[in-house]
Each structure stands twice: as C-alpha cells, then as structure tokens.
Short mmCIF file of C-alpha atoms in Angstrom, two decimals:
data_model
loop_
_atom_site.label_atom_id
_atom_site.label_comp_id
_atom_site.label_asym_id
_atom_site.label_seq_id
_atom_site.Cartn_x
_atom_site.Cartn_y
_atom_site.Cartn_z
CA MET A 674 -7.24 -16.36 -31.65
CA LYS A 675 -3.98 -16.68 -29.40
CA ILE A 676 -3.85 -14.44 -26.28
CA ALA A 677 -0.50 -14.28 -24.39
CA VAL A 678 -0.85 -13.54 -20.22
CA VAL A 679 1.93 -11.96 -18.69
CA ALA A 680 2.59 -10.19 -15.40
CA PRO A 681 4.26 -6.76 -15.59
CA SER A 682 3.32 -6.13 -11.64
CA CYS A 683 2.46 -8.82 -9.17
CA THR A 684 2.28 -12.55 -9.14
CA LEU A 685 -0.47 -14.16 -10.59
CA LYS A 686 -2.50 -16.60 -8.41
CA PRO A 687 -2.17 -20.26 -9.73
CA GLU A 688 -5.78 -20.95 -8.99
CA ALA A 689 -6.47 -17.91 -10.82
CA ALA A 690 -4.86 -18.89 -13.99
CA GLU A 691 -6.07 -22.36 -13.80
CA ALA A 692 -9.78 -21.04 -13.77
CA VAL A 693 -9.27 -18.97 -16.44
CA ALA A 694 -7.60 -21.50 -18.54
CA ALA A 695 -10.64 -23.73 -17.79
CA ILE A 696 -12.97 -21.02 -19.07
CA ALA A 697 -10.67 -20.48 -22.18
CA ARG A 698 -11.18 -24.34 -23.06
CA ALA A 699 -14.53 -24.26 -22.47
CA ARG A 700 -15.19 -21.43 -24.98
CA GLY A 701 -12.99 -23.41 -27.59
CA ASP A 702 -12.31 -19.82 -29.37
CA VAL A 703 -9.32 -18.96 -27.95
CA ASP A 704 -5.70 -20.36 -27.34
CA LEU A 705 -4.51 -18.88 -23.91
CA ALA A 706 -0.82 -19.00 -23.34
CA ILE A 707 -0.09 -18.03 -19.83
CA HIS A 708 3.84 -17.11 -19.72
CA PRO A 709 5.57 -18.79 -16.81
CA GLN A 710 6.79 -15.54 -15.66
CA CYS A 711 3.46 -14.86 -14.23
CA PHE A 712 4.23 -17.00 -11.38
CA LEU A 713 7.66 -15.63 -10.52
CA SER A 714 8.24 -13.80 -7.46
CA ASP A 715 10.76 -11.24 -6.30
CA GLY A 716 9.76 -9.28 -3.30
CA HIS A 717 6.77 -7.21 -4.33
CA PHE A 718 6.90 -8.26 -7.93
CA ALA A 719 6.52 -11.20 -10.54
CA GLY A 720 9.80 -11.68 -10.93
CA HIS A 721 12.71 -9.04 -11.12
CA ASP A 722 12.25 -6.08 -13.54
CA GLU A 723 14.36 -7.51 -16.37
CA ALA A 724 12.28 -10.76 -16.03
CA ARG A 725 8.96 -9.06 -16.33
CA LEU A 726 10.28 -6.83 -19.25
CA MET A 727 11.67 -9.71 -20.90
CA ALA A 728 8.52 -11.62 -20.90
CA LEU A 729 6.73 -8.59 -21.84
CA ARG A 730 9.05 -7.67 -24.78
CA GLU A 731 8.81 -11.36 -25.95
CA VAL A 732 5.13 -11.90 -26.18
CA MET A 733 4.84 -8.30 -28.01
CA ALA A 734 7.37 -9.55 -30.66
CA ASP A 735 5.63 -12.90 -31.10
CA GLU A 736 3.92 -13.06 -34.40
CA SER A 737 1.75 -15.95 -33.42
CA ILE A 738 0.03 -13.62 -30.50
CA ASP A 739 -2.73 -11.49 -31.34
CA ALA A 740 -3.55 -9.97 -27.74
CA VAL A 741 -1.59 -9.47 -24.55
CA TRP A 742 -3.75 -9.64 -21.63
CA PHE A 743 -2.27 -8.58 -18.17
CA ALA A 744 -2.30 -10.92 -15.48
CA ARG A 745 -3.28 -8.76 -12.67
CA GLY A 746 -2.38 -5.51 -11.12
CA GLY A 747 -0.91 -4.57 -7.57
CA TYR A 748 2.06 -2.36 -8.13
CA GLY A 749 5.08 -2.58 -10.42
CA SER A 750 4.38 -2.21 -14.32
CA ASN A 751 5.68 1.68 -14.16
CA ARG A 752 9.20 0.30 -13.52
CA ILE A 753 9.30 -1.33 -16.93
CA ALA A 754 6.79 0.75 -19.17
CA GLU A 755 9.18 2.98 -20.71
CA ALA A 756 11.43 0.44 -21.78
CA ALA A 757 8.62 -1.70 -22.61
CA ALA A 758 7.21 0.77 -25.03
CA ALA A 759 10.75 1.62 -26.78
CA GLU A 760 11.97 0.32 -30.35
CA LEU A 761 8.79 -1.49 -30.95
CA PRO A 762 8.81 -4.58 -33.38
CA ALA A 763 6.00 -4.51 -36.04
CA ALA A 764 4.36 -7.36 -34.39
CA ALA A 765 3.71 -5.33 -31.21
CA LYS A 766 1.75 -2.82 -33.49
CA ARG A 767 -0.89 -5.65 -34.64
CA LYS A 768 -2.02 -6.69 -30.91
CA THR A 769 -4.50 -5.50 -28.54
CA TYR A 770 -3.20 -4.75 -24.93
CA LEU A 771 -5.81 -5.51 -21.93
CA GLY A 772 -5.60 -4.45 -18.39
CA TYR A 773 -6.42 -1.81 -15.69
CA SER A 774 -5.35 -0.67 -12.30
CA ASP A 775 -1.57 -0.85 -12.07
CA ALA A 776 -1.69 -1.75 -15.66
CA GLY A 777 -2.75 1.66 -16.33
CA PHE A 778 1.06 2.80 -16.49
CA LEU A 779 1.51 0.24 -19.58
CA LEU A 780 -1.78 1.50 -21.23
CA ALA A 781 -0.47 5.12 -21.03
CA ALA A 782 3.02 4.17 -22.56
CA PHE A 783 1.53 1.91 -25.28
CA ASP A 784 -1.08 4.58 -26.11
CA LYS A 785 1.40 7.10 -26.49
CA ALA A 786 3.28 4.58 -28.69
CA GLY A 787 0.23 3.95 -30.94
CA LEU A 788 -0.40 0.87 -29.94
CA MET A 789 -4.24 -0.63 -29.43
CA VAL A 790 -5.07 -0.57 -25.83
CA ALA A 791 -7.97 -1.20 -23.86
CA HIS A 792 -8.93 -0.70 -19.98
CA GLY A 793 -10.81 -3.69 -18.74
CA PRO A 794 -10.67 -7.01 -16.50
CA MET A 795 -7.58 -8.95 -16.06
CA VAL A 796 -6.92 -12.64 -15.52
CA GLN A 797 -6.86 -12.39 -11.69
CA ASP A 798 -10.48 -11.01 -11.56
CA VAL A 799 -11.70 -14.64 -11.87
CA VAL A 800 -11.38 -14.73 -8.09
CA ARG A 801 -13.77 -11.82 -7.52
CA GLU A 802 -17.47 -12.64 -6.80
CA GLY A 803 -18.98 -12.74 -10.15
CA GLY A 804 -15.58 -12.70 -11.75
CA GLU A 805 -16.25 -15.35 -14.46
CA ALA A 806 -18.49 -12.69 -16.21
CA ALA A 807 -15.56 -10.20 -16.03
CA VAL A 808 -13.36 -12.93 -17.61
CA HIS A 809 -16.04 -13.58 -20.44
CA ARG A 810 -16.39 -9.88 -21.14
CA ALA A 811 -12.62 -9.56 -21.47
CA LEU A 812 -12.49 -12.40 -23.96
CA ASP A 813 -15.60 -11.31 -25.84
CA TRP A 814 -13.99 -8.23 -26.57
CA LEU A 815 -10.45 -9.44 -27.19
CA VAL A 816 -11.60 -12.33 -29.34
CA ASN A 817 -15.07 -11.21 -31.21
CA ARG A 818 -14.78 -7.27 -30.61
CA ASP A 819 -18.18 -7.90 -28.99
CA GLU A 820 -19.55 -4.15 -28.35
CA GLY A 821 -21.56 -5.45 -25.80
CA ALA A 822 -18.56 -5.60 -23.58
CA LEU A 823 -17.96 -1.91 -23.82
CA ASP A 824 -18.71 0.99 -21.49
CA ALA A 825 -22.06 2.42 -22.93
CA GLY A 826 -20.19 5.88 -23.50
CA VAL A 827 -17.51 4.56 -25.69
CA ARG A 828 -18.17 5.25 -29.48
CA PHE A 829 -16.36 5.30 -32.91
CA GLY A 830 -14.40 8.61 -33.74
CA GLN A 831 -14.25 9.86 -29.97
CA ARG A 832 -10.96 8.81 -27.94
CA THR A 833 -11.93 7.47 -24.57
CA MET A 834 -9.13 6.78 -22.10
CA ALA A 835 -9.55 5.24 -18.68
CA PHE A 836 -7.21 5.11 -15.76
CA ASN A 837 -6.97 4.19 -12.05
CA LEU A 838 -7.00 7.91 -10.46
CA THR A 839 -3.90 7.13 -8.42
CA VAL A 840 -1.95 5.59 -11.36
CA LEU A 841 -2.84 8.49 -13.40
CA SER A 842 -1.82 11.01 -10.94
CA ASN A 843 1.51 9.31 -10.75
CA LEU A 844 2.44 9.02 -14.44
CA LEU A 845 1.45 12.72 -15.17
CA GLY A 846 4.62 14.59 -16.31
CA THR A 847 6.49 11.45 -16.78
CA ALA A 848 8.18 10.18 -20.16
CA ILE A 849 5.17 7.67 -20.32
CA GLU A 850 2.30 10.37 -20.32
CA PRO A 851 -0.23 9.93 -23.37
CA ASP A 852 -1.97 12.61 -25.14
CA PHE A 853 -5.05 13.39 -23.24
CA SER A 854 -6.33 16.30 -25.91
CA GLY A 855 -10.17 15.79 -26.53
CA ALA A 856 -10.50 12.47 -24.93
CA ASP A 857 -13.39 11.25 -22.65
CA LEU A 858 -11.51 10.54 -19.58
CA LEU A 859 -12.81 7.91 -17.35
CA ILE A 860 -11.46 7.33 -13.89
CA GLU A 861 -11.88 4.81 -10.74
CA ASP A 862 -10.11 4.03 -7.71
CA VAL A 863 -9.95 1.28 -5.00
CA ALA A 864 -9.10 1.57 -1.24
CA GLU A 865 -8.18 5.12 -1.28
CA HIS A 866 -9.33 7.43 1.47
CA GLU A 867 -11.39 10.63 0.28
CA TYR A 868 -8.48 12.94 1.55
CA ARG A 869 -6.23 11.05 -0.85
CA ILE A 870 -9.07 11.02 -3.76
CA ASP A 871 -9.56 14.82 -3.24
CA ARG A 872 -5.66 15.27 -3.43
CA ALA A 873 -5.42 13.34 -6.57
CA MET A 874 -8.20 15.17 -8.13
CA PHE A 875 -6.31 18.26 -7.16
CA HIS A 876 -3.30 17.18 -9.22
CA VAL A 877 -4.90 15.59 -11.95
CA THR A 878 -7.00 18.46 -12.80
CA GLY A 879 -4.55 20.84 -12.22
CA SER A 880 -2.54 19.44 -15.02
CA PRO A 881 -2.42 21.55 -18.26
CA ALA A 882 -2.39 18.31 -20.30
CA ILE A 883 -5.69 17.09 -18.40
CA ARG A 884 -7.47 20.20 -19.01
CA ARG A 885 -7.59 19.45 -22.81
CA ILE A 886 -9.63 16.34 -22.38
CA ALA A 887 -13.29 16.68 -23.66
CA SER A 888 -14.94 15.58 -20.48
CA LEU A 889 -14.40 13.53 -17.40
CA ARG A 890 -16.53 10.62 -16.11
CA MET A 891 -16.50 8.72 -12.78
CA GLY A 892 -16.39 4.94 -12.47
CA ARG A 893 -16.52 3.46 -9.02
CA MET A 894 -14.35 4.48 -6.25
CA SER A 895 -14.80 1.37 -3.97
CA GLU A 896 -13.45 0.08 -0.68
CA ILE A 897 -12.78 3.77 0.74
CA PRO A 898 -11.25 3.48 4.28
CA GLU A 899 -13.08 5.41 6.96
CA ASN A 900 -11.87 9.25 6.81
CA ASP A 901 -10.73 10.63 10.32
CA PRO A 902 -12.47 12.93 10.93
CA VAL A 903 -15.45 12.34 8.43
CA PHE A 904 -14.28 13.93 5.24
CA GLY A 905 -17.33 15.93 4.68
CA SER A 906 -18.03 15.14 1.04
CA ASP A 907 -18.32 12.01 -0.72
CA ALA A 908 -16.11 10.66 -4.21
CA GLU A 909 -18.90 11.85 -6.45
CA SER A 910 -19.23 15.40 -4.74
CA ILE A 911 -15.18 15.35 -4.83
CA VAL A 912 -14.75 14.73 -8.43
CA ARG A 913 -17.54 17.19 -9.54
CA GLU A 914 -16.06 19.98 -7.37
CA TRP A 915 -12.52 19.51 -8.93
CA CYS A 916 -14.04 19.57 -12.40
CA GLY A 917 -16.03 22.55 -11.47
CA ARG A 918 -12.87 24.30 -10.19
CA SER A 919 -10.59 23.34 -13.19
CA GLY A 920 -13.15 24.09 -15.99
CA ILE A 921 -13.18 20.39 -16.92
CA VAL A 922 -16.56 18.99 -18.09
CA PHE A 923 -18.23 16.39 -15.69
CA GLY A 924 -19.53 13.95 -17.97
CA GLY A 925 -21.44 11.75 -15.57
CA ILE A 926 -20.80 8.05 -14.66
CA ALA A 927 -18.72 5.57 -16.13
CA ASP A 928 -19.32 1.55 -15.81
CA ILE A 929 -15.59 0.84 -14.59
CA GLY A 930 -14.06 -0.13 -11.28
CA HIS A 931 -12.35 -2.78 -9.23
CA ASP A 932 -15.01 -5.21 -9.45
CA ALA A 933 -16.71 -7.80 -12.02
CA ALA A 934 -18.95 -5.31 -13.54
CA ASN A 935 -15.86 -3.65 -15.01
CA ARG A 936 -16.58 -2.75 -18.60
CA ILE A 937 -14.07 -2.31 -21.24
CA VAL A 938 -12.72 0.89 -22.48
CA PRO A 939 -10.70 0.75 -25.67
CA PHE A 940 -8.86 4.10 -25.75
CA ASP A 941 -9.19 4.44 -29.66
CA LEU A 942 -11.66 2.31 -31.50
CA ALA A 943 -10.28 3.64 -34.64
CA ARG A 944 -7.00 1.70 -34.09
CA ASN A 945 -8.78 -1.66 -33.60
CA MET B 1437 8.92 39.58 16.82
CA LYS B 1438 5.24 39.04 16.09
CA ILE B 1439 4.24 35.45 14.90
CA ALA B 1440 0.80 34.83 13.46
CA VAL B 1441 -0.38 30.81 13.74
CA VAL B 1442 -3.02 29.91 11.02
CA ALA B 1443 -4.19 26.12 10.05
CA PRO B 1444 -4.33 26.05 6.30
CA SER B 1445 -4.97 22.12 6.71
CA CYS B 1446 -6.55 20.75 9.61
CA THR B 1447 -7.85 21.76 13.25
CA LEU B 1448 -5.18 22.49 15.86
CA LYS B 1449 -5.41 20.67 19.03
CA PRO B 1450 -6.20 23.30 21.82
CA GLU B 1451 -3.59 21.65 24.17
CA ALA B 1452 -0.97 22.04 21.68
CA ALA B 1453 -1.77 25.64 21.19
CA GLU B 1454 -1.76 26.04 25.08
CA ALA B 1455 1.60 24.37 25.40
CA VAL B 1456 3.24 26.55 22.47
CA ALA B 1457 1.74 29.74 24.11
CA ALA B 1458 3.33 28.85 27.34
CA ILE B 1459 6.56 28.10 25.75
CA ALA B 1460 6.29 31.60 24.00
CA ARG B 1461 5.49 33.39 27.09
CA ALA B 1462 8.45 31.49 28.87
CA ARG B 1463 10.85 32.74 26.34
CA GLY B 1464 9.80 36.17 26.11
CA ASP B 1465 11.18 37.07 22.80
CA VAL B 1466 8.05 36.70 20.90
CA ASP B 1467 4.50 37.65 20.78
CA LEU B 1468 2.61 34.62 19.43
CA ALA B 1469 -0.93 35.41 17.80
CA ILE B 1470 -2.75 32.16 17.31
CA HIS B 1471 -5.83 32.94 15.05
CA PRO B 1472 -9.10 31.62 16.04
CA GLN B 1473 -9.30 29.97 12.70
CA CYS B 1474 -6.98 27.39 14.00
CA PHE B 1475 -9.70 25.80 16.20
CA LEU B 1476 -12.61 25.66 13.20
CA SER B 1477 -13.63 22.46 12.17
CA ASP B 1478 -15.46 21.54 8.85
CA GLY B 1479 -15.49 17.88 7.99
CA HIS B 1480 -11.65 17.27 7.25
CA PHE B 1481 -10.60 20.72 7.59
CA ALA B 1482 -10.20 23.28 10.00
CA GLY B 1483 -12.88 25.53 8.61
CA HIS B 1484 -14.35 25.57 4.98
CA ASP B 1485 -11.78 26.67 2.26
CA GLU B 1486 -12.91 30.29 2.43
CA ALA B 1487 -12.45 30.55 6.27
CA ARG B 1488 -9.00 29.05 5.85
CA LEU B 1489 -7.90 31.25 3.10
CA MET B 1490 -9.27 34.39 4.77
CA ALA B 1491 -7.49 33.75 8.11
CA LEU B 1492 -4.25 33.08 5.79
CA ARG B 1493 -4.79 36.33 3.67
CA GLU B 1494 -5.50 38.30 6.96
CA VAL B 1495 -2.18 37.55 8.80
CA MET B 1496 -0.15 37.55 5.37
CA ALA B 1497 -1.30 41.27 4.83
CA ASP B 1498 -0.92 42.29 8.48
CA GLU B 1499 2.02 44.71 8.83
CA SER B 1500 2.44 44.06 12.38
CA ILE B 1501 3.33 40.41 11.85
CA ASP B 1502 6.83 39.26 11.11
CA ALA B 1503 6.18 35.47 10.42
CA VAL B 1504 3.30 33.13 9.76
CA TRP B 1505 3.66 29.77 11.43
CA PHE B 1506 1.41 27.00 10.10
CA ALA B 1507 -0.28 25.30 12.98
CA ARG B 1508 -0.19 21.57 11.52
CA GLY B 1509 -0.42 19.52 8.52
CA GLY B 1510 -2.84 16.60 7.75
CA TYR B 1511 -4.68 17.59 4.68
CA GLY B 1512 -5.97 20.63 2.60
CA SER B 1513 -3.50 23.33 2.07
CA ASN B 1514 -3.51 22.43 -1.75
CA ARG B 1515 -7.23 23.65 -1.83
CA ILE B 1516 -6.42 27.30 -0.98
CA ALA B 1517 -2.63 27.42 -1.96
CA GLU B 1518 -3.14 29.07 -5.48
CA ALA B 1519 -5.51 31.74 -4.11
CA ALA B 1520 -3.43 32.44 -1.26
CA ALA B 1521 -0.20 33.26 -3.25
CA ALA B 1522 -2.07 35.47 -5.90
CA GLU B 1523 -2.00 39.37 -5.78
CA LEU B 1524 0.10 39.64 -3.00
CA PRO B 1525 0.10 42.55 -0.63
CA ALA B 1526 3.52 44.09 0.16
CA ALA B 1527 3.26 42.96 3.68
CA ALA B 1528 3.25 39.56 2.81
CA LYS B 1529 6.61 39.87 1.17
CA ARG B 1530 8.30 41.03 4.37
CA LYS B 1531 7.40 37.79 6.29
CA THR B 1532 8.82 34.16 6.61
CA TYR B 1533 6.53 31.12 6.29
CA LEU B 1534 7.13 27.95 8.15
CA GLY B 1535 5.60 24.47 8.01
CA TYR B 1536 6.07 21.11 6.44
CA SER B 1537 3.99 18.03 5.65
CA ASP B 1538 0.73 19.14 3.92
CA ALA B 1539 1.86 22.70 4.55
CA GLY B 1540 4.27 21.83 1.43
CA PHE B 1541 1.73 22.89 -0.92
CA LEU B 1542 1.94 26.62 0.62
CA LEU B 1543 5.78 26.51 0.81
CA ALA B 1544 5.69 25.53 -3.21
CA ALA B 1545 3.06 28.03 -3.98
CA PHE B 1546 4.62 31.06 -1.92
CA ASP B 1547 8.38 30.04 -2.87
CA LYS B 1548 7.16 30.62 -6.74
CA ALA B 1549 5.75 33.98 -5.57
CA GLY B 1550 9.02 34.72 -4.27
CA LEU B 1551 8.18 34.75 -0.49
CA MET B 1552 10.56 33.50 2.17
CA VAL B 1553 9.37 30.11 3.05
CA ALA B 1554 11.05 27.45 5.33
CA HIS B 1555 10.30 23.68 5.96
CA GLY B 1556 10.48 22.97 9.51
CA PRO B 1557 8.44 22.24 12.82
CA MET B 1558 4.66 23.34 13.28
CA VAL B 1559 2.81 24.38 16.58
CA GLN B 1560 1.21 20.78 16.83
CA ASP B 1561 4.68 19.13 16.83
CA VAL B 1562 4.71 20.15 20.75
CA VAL B 1563 2.70 17.01 21.19
CA ARG B 1564 5.29 14.72 19.88
CA GLU B 1565 7.85 13.22 22.24
CA GLY B 1566 10.73 15.84 22.63
CA GLY B 1567 8.31 18.14 20.70
CA GLU B 1568 9.32 21.12 22.81
CA ALA B 1569 12.78 21.19 21.57
CA ALA B 1570 11.10 21.23 17.75
CA VAL B 1571 8.92 24.30 18.94
CA HIS B 1572 12.08 25.93 20.19
CA ARG B 1573 14.02 25.31 17.24
CA ALA B 1574 11.31 26.82 14.86
CA LEU B 1575 11.19 29.84 17.09
CA ASP B 1576 15.02 30.05 17.35
CA TRP B 1577 14.94 30.37 13.53
CA LEU B 1578 12.02 32.79 13.23
CA VAL B 1579 13.04 35.27 15.95
CA ASN B 1580 16.81 34.89 15.99
CA ARG B 1581 17.69 33.41 12.61
CA ASP B 1582 19.65 30.77 14.72
CA GLU B 1583 21.72 28.79 12.09
CA GLY B 1584 22.17 25.96 14.93
CA ALA B 1585 18.39 25.15 13.81
CA LEU B 1586 19.02 24.45 10.41
CA ASP B 1587 19.58 21.04 8.60
CA ALA B 1588 23.45 21.19 8.31
CA GLY B 1589 23.49 21.20 4.43
CA VAL B 1590 21.73 24.29 4.22
CA ARG B 1591 24.15 27.22 2.85
CA PHE B 1592 24.10 30.61 1.52
CA GLY B 1593 24.17 30.78 -2.22
CA GLN B 1594 22.62 27.38 -2.55
CA ARG B 1595 18.72 26.96 -2.96
CA THR B 1596 17.82 24.14 -0.65
CA MET B 1597 14.00 23.25 -0.96
CA ALA B 1598 12.33 20.49 1.45
CA PHE B 1599 9.18 18.67 0.75
CA ASN B 1600 7.04 15.66 2.13
CA LEU B 1601 7.37 13.31 -1.17
CA THR B 1602 3.73 12.48 -1.43
CA VAL B 1603 2.80 16.23 -1.50
CA LEU B 1604 5.62 16.98 -3.70
CA SER B 1605 4.43 14.36 -6.31
CA ASN B 1606 0.71 15.88 -5.99
CA LEU B 1607 1.90 19.14 -6.66
CA LEU B 1608 4.08 18.73 -9.67
CA GLY B 1609 2.37 19.97 -12.96
CA THR B 1610 -0.02 22.14 -11.15
CA ALA B 1611 -0.05 26.22 -10.92
CA ILE B 1612 1.66 26.12 -7.57
CA GLU B 1613 4.84 23.95 -9.00
CA PRO B 1614 8.00 26.18 -8.10
CA ASP B 1615 11.47 26.23 -9.87
CA PHE B 1616 13.54 23.36 -8.72
CA SER B 1617 16.57 24.24 -10.97
CA GLY B 1618 19.86 23.84 -9.25
CA ALA B 1619 18.30 23.17 -5.91
CA ASP B 1620 19.33 20.68 -3.53
CA LEU B 1621 16.03 18.87 -3.03
CA LEU B 1622 15.07 17.28 0.44
CA ILE B 1623 12.61 14.64 0.92
CA GLU B 1624 10.76 12.87 4.01
CA ASP B 1625 7.54 11.05 4.16
CA VAL B 1626 5.36 9.39 6.70
CA ALA B 1627 3.16 6.45 6.86
CA GLU B 1628 3.39 5.49 3.27
CA HIS B 1629 4.14 1.97 2.07
CA GLU B 1630 7.38 1.01 0.32
CA TYR B 1631 5.56 0.27 -3.03
CA ARG B 1632 3.68 3.94 -2.50
CA ILE B 1633 7.32 5.44 -1.77
CA ASP B 1634 8.69 3.63 -4.99
CA ARG B 1635 5.71 5.05 -7.01
CA ALA B 1636 6.15 8.51 -5.89
CA MET B 1637 9.98 8.21 -6.61
CA PHE B 1638 9.07 7.07 -10.10
CA HIS B 1639 6.77 9.94 -10.60
CA VAL B 1640 8.99 12.61 -9.02
CA THR B 1641 12.25 11.63 -10.39
CA GLY B 1642 10.12 11.26 -13.84
CA SER B 1643 9.69 15.04 -13.90
CA PRO B 1644 11.88 17.13 -16.44
CA ALA B 1645 11.40 19.97 -13.59
CA ILE B 1646 12.97 17.68 -11.03
CA ARG B 1647 15.52 16.50 -13.01
CA ARG B 1648 16.74 20.17 -13.19
CA ILE B 1649 17.79 19.96 -9.37
CA ALA B 1650 21.66 19.83 -8.34
CA SER B 1651 21.02 16.85 -6.05
CA LEU B 1652 18.57 14.87 -3.86
CA ARG B 1653 18.91 14.14 -0.31
CA MET B 1654 16.78 11.79 1.96
CA GLY B 1655 15.22 12.65 5.25
CA ARG B 1656 13.42 10.22 7.35
CA MET B 1657 10.82 8.04 5.97
CA SER B 1658 8.97 7.05 9.22
CA GLU B 1659 6.03 4.79 10.27
CA ILE B 1660 6.17 2.83 6.96
CA PRO B 1661 3.37 0.30 7.09
CA GLU B 1662 4.08 -3.56 6.60
CA ASN B 1663 4.29 -4.22 2.82
CA ASP B 1664 2.35 -7.36 1.86
CA PRO B 1665 4.38 -9.38 0.52
CA VAL B 1666 7.63 -8.00 1.83
CA PHE B 1667 8.91 -5.15 -0.71
CA GLY B 1668 12.31 -6.51 -1.22
CA SER B 1669 14.09 -2.93 -0.83
CA ASP B 1670 14.03 -0.37 1.66
CA ALA B 1671 13.52 3.36 1.52
CA GLU B 1672 16.94 4.47 1.15
CA SER B 1673 17.64 1.70 -1.45
CA ILE B 1674 14.33 2.95 -3.31
CA VAL B 1675 15.47 6.61 -3.39
CA ARG B 1676 18.87 5.97 -4.34
CA GLU B 1677 17.80 3.36 -7.28
CA TRP B 1678 15.50 6.24 -8.72
CA CYS B 1679 18.23 8.81 -8.54
CA GLY B 1680 20.39 6.60 -10.32
CA ARG B 1681 17.47 5.56 -12.89
CA SER B 1682 16.96 9.49 -13.40
CA GLY B 1683 20.45 10.70 -13.60
CA ILE B 1684 19.64 12.75 -10.22
CA VAL B 1685 22.77 13.00 -7.78
CA PHE B 1686 21.97 11.35 -4.47
CA GLY B 1687 23.44 13.82 -2.24
CA GLY B 1688 22.76 11.54 1.00
CA ILE B 1689 20.77 11.99 4.23
CA ALA B 1690 18.88 14.83 5.23
CA ASP B 1691 17.86 15.74 9.01
CA ILE B 1692 14.15 16.36 8.41
CA GLY B 1693 11.29 14.11 9.29
CA HIS B 1694 7.73 13.77 10.87
CA ASP B 1695 9.47 13.99 14.26
CA ALA B 1696 10.78 16.27 17.01
CA ALA B 1697 14.48 16.46 15.37
CA ASN B 1698 13.18 17.70 12.22
CA ARG B 1699 15.39 20.77 11.34
CA ILE B 1700 14.77 23.76 9.47
CA VAL B 1701 15.27 24.24 5.71
CA PRO B 1702 14.99 27.88 4.61
CA PHE B 1703 14.46 27.37 0.56
CA ASP B 1704 16.82 30.45 -0.01
CA LEU B 1705 18.89 32.10 2.38
CA ALA B 1706 19.40 34.99 0.30
CA ARG B 1707 15.76 35.97 0.75
CA ASN B 1708 15.86 36.25 4.55
#
C-alpha cells in the first residue's frame, strides 16, 4: 500500500512529517511518500496555487499510489479544488482521498466527481495530544479498511458526508458543491464564535440543497472563543434550533472534530 | 418626516441614542422615534427574536412613519429577515429602510420584496470618530434625498447594491437572496482576516447569481487582523483576483465601509 501526502492548503511542519514517517516505518504495512511540495511556503500557502495543484494532480495520476492523504488544513484548498477535480485521469478514480477541515473543499469537489473520499485525521494531527492514535486510525482505514476507525453511524448503503461547518458554508452554490440528497450530514468546527456558528447554521440550513439531506449530526465544536456579550445558547442548542427551523432531522452527535479522537467518515462505502 | 429606529440585531447604546436624538432636535426637520425595543437585551441580541421582529413589523406597518432606520449591526437580523419581509402591509411599501453591516440581511430580504432599501450609516455610528457627519449624511438622505450623501457611482437607471462581504456570503442561496442581475455590487468588511476575505470572495464570486452582476466595486476593508503567516496579498489584490477568476468586472473603489465616511447606496433610485 503506497500513500502519497500532499499539502493543498498550508505548509506541513517537518517534525510532523518525521513523526508520521516513523510511525509508518514501524507499522511496516505502508509506503508513505511525502511530497516535497508539503514543505513549500508562499505567504499563507504551501507553495503557490500552481505548485499545490501540480503536486496534487501528479499524485492523483500516479498509478503506483493507492491513496492521497492531505497533510493538513489551514486555508487554501478551495483555490485549486475545481481544477484538481477536472478531467480526471483513470488512476485518480482508483484512490481514496483523506482529510478534513480546509481539505473539505477537496472532499466536496472529489465526491462530486465520483471519487472515494473520507473525512478524517491528517498528517499534522500527529502533533496533537494523543495524535499518534489519530494517525494510526487514518492508516488503519487507508491500509486495512478497518471499520473500527469509522464514526459509529457510518453504514453501507447510507451516504454519510462530513464537513467543517464554515468550509461547508463557503462552498455552497459554487462549482464544487456536491450532491447532499439523502445523506447523513456531519458537521464540526473549531475556533468560531457562537454568533458565527449561528450565522453559518442559518446559511447552511437555508440552502435548498442541504434541506435534501436525510439528517444532520453534530461533531465537536471546539475552542469556541468567548462571545461578547454572552451569546445565550450553546453550540448544540444552536444546531438543534436551525435544524428545527429548517425542517432538517437532527440525528444526534457525531464522533468527529479538530482533535485526536476524530473518527473517519467515508462519504460512500459503496465506492470503496 | 418621521423616522423610526429599531434594532433587529444588537442592543443600541443609550448614549448613542441620546446623541442622535439631540442631533435630530437641532436639525428640526425630523421626528425621530427610537423604539424602546432598541434597549432590550437577550444574550447577544436586542431582545428575543419575537421582540425584535414585532418591533420591526410594528414600525413597518405604521402609516405615520416615513422611514425605518436600523439602530446598529452586530449580529442577528438574519434570524428575523424572512419573517419581516413576509405578507407586507401597504404602509411598509411606502418607506425607506437604511442600514448596513449585519442589517444587510434585511436589505437583501426587503430589496427582494420590492421595498426601498439603502446601505448607509446607522444610529450607533454617532459614537465613531467623526460620527456626527455620518448621522447627518443618513438624515440628509432620508429627509431631503440629498444626492451629496450618495456614493459617487450611484446613478438613476443602474441598480446598485451594497453589502458587508461576510453577510453577503452568508445569505447566498437562502430564501432572502435578492436578484443581483445587472447590478453594480459594492462590498465592504471589517475585522476579517485576509484568509477569510479570500475565502468569502471565492464563495461569493463562485455563485452563479453573483456572476450576473454588471460589476463589483470594493469599499473599505478595515481593522484586518494580522494574518499568521503573512498572507501574501492585500485585500484589494484578493478582490481583484477573484473578479478576474470569475469573469466579473472589477469596477474600482467604493466609498463605503465601517467608518464615519460611509456613503449611502440606495439599491434602486427608481424606487425612491
């Protein structure tokens, strides 16, 4: 099993790359190819748009690579997502793509294009507390299709999609919006004020495309900055309220988030 | 001329209300009716949704009121905008509605409903440096239709729409999205990181509805927090780039923003 790592958003920390490479060597079941593009830096990004796109397209087209693992989030994959999903080579269709947070723009574009995508831990998560477990979970899924790595609600025959709420809000209506019809939609977010969560929920649940989902489940909303004044309701109440207002079924809690416990959500097990 | 002030978002500061009431008295050409709802407080908001909606609907339906002036922004008008624009009484159609920032949700819903809306200073702007001038500009427009109060690009026969960029991003695709076709679209924002401006521009310019505008002009993007790392391009470059990528004509600069110089942009002079 050969897995390529590219960074479509921000630069990967070398110490994270080294730690994950060491884990992969110790496992012995995976050949991890960390693309040098991961360490480029151009302003906010891991290299200019063209450099990030070229590295991604290169590993997508490589017949020897079984999966593409996004190095980390941050911001920037939206800038190349539409181009990355265009005119796909056959080899791109035989791979799994794994990431979350900002990489959700790619999950959306690739899911729309019919590729196998999964929401789950990325390489740089190794630096989190307990991050080794997240890395093993990612590899257990990519290498062994270990169902123990999945969110407990994921099941065959039911589309399950997972996104960072803010990323989801920012891709609705664009060329990379996937088909949400009938899906169990999982959301999570990090470092957004309650008023921003409320506003994003207004936006997302106000979308006719989103109203076609089967249900919505809430992952962890972490590191919420203090609202000034006190907002008046917490994240779960906010999510439940907007589900109620929009006629969307609130399906409960999801085991995803910006943390080491982040479980894996393949969008469509039938594609795996 | 009688103008009602309501607060569909956050609570109005009493000292701002007093200062603007004094200005109105000194002018002698306007009867300013500051609704007591402006001073309610319920968590983040100037009263519960029902209280804000009821006050707004009350002044909209009041035959004696010529214009509705939003007290301030913050967050929350989206929560009542669709309901506020539903089943409009005849009296609501004979008024002008003025505000900006979070009040953009109402400008959108009301413009969609055929009402006369304008983007411009609000009551609480009086506390800004030079804020008295902003208040006079707002009143000069509401009371006298003084064209000197307008952004220089506004002209009869050309729809001109103005929004806070983040608010605009969060209303696209919802039930309150107005018709942007052929409009000159002006944007401004405050206190958003460059990566958030870039992401919002991706989202907004990626919308087919927005791509039907005639041109986009950029107002002031102020109080931009430091990007970590340095983003690599400034707000104007970001806006120009996304216009270029999406085939939208960049029309130059607009004289709007979160400041005392904020000029008035009636969406449709033909409705005035």
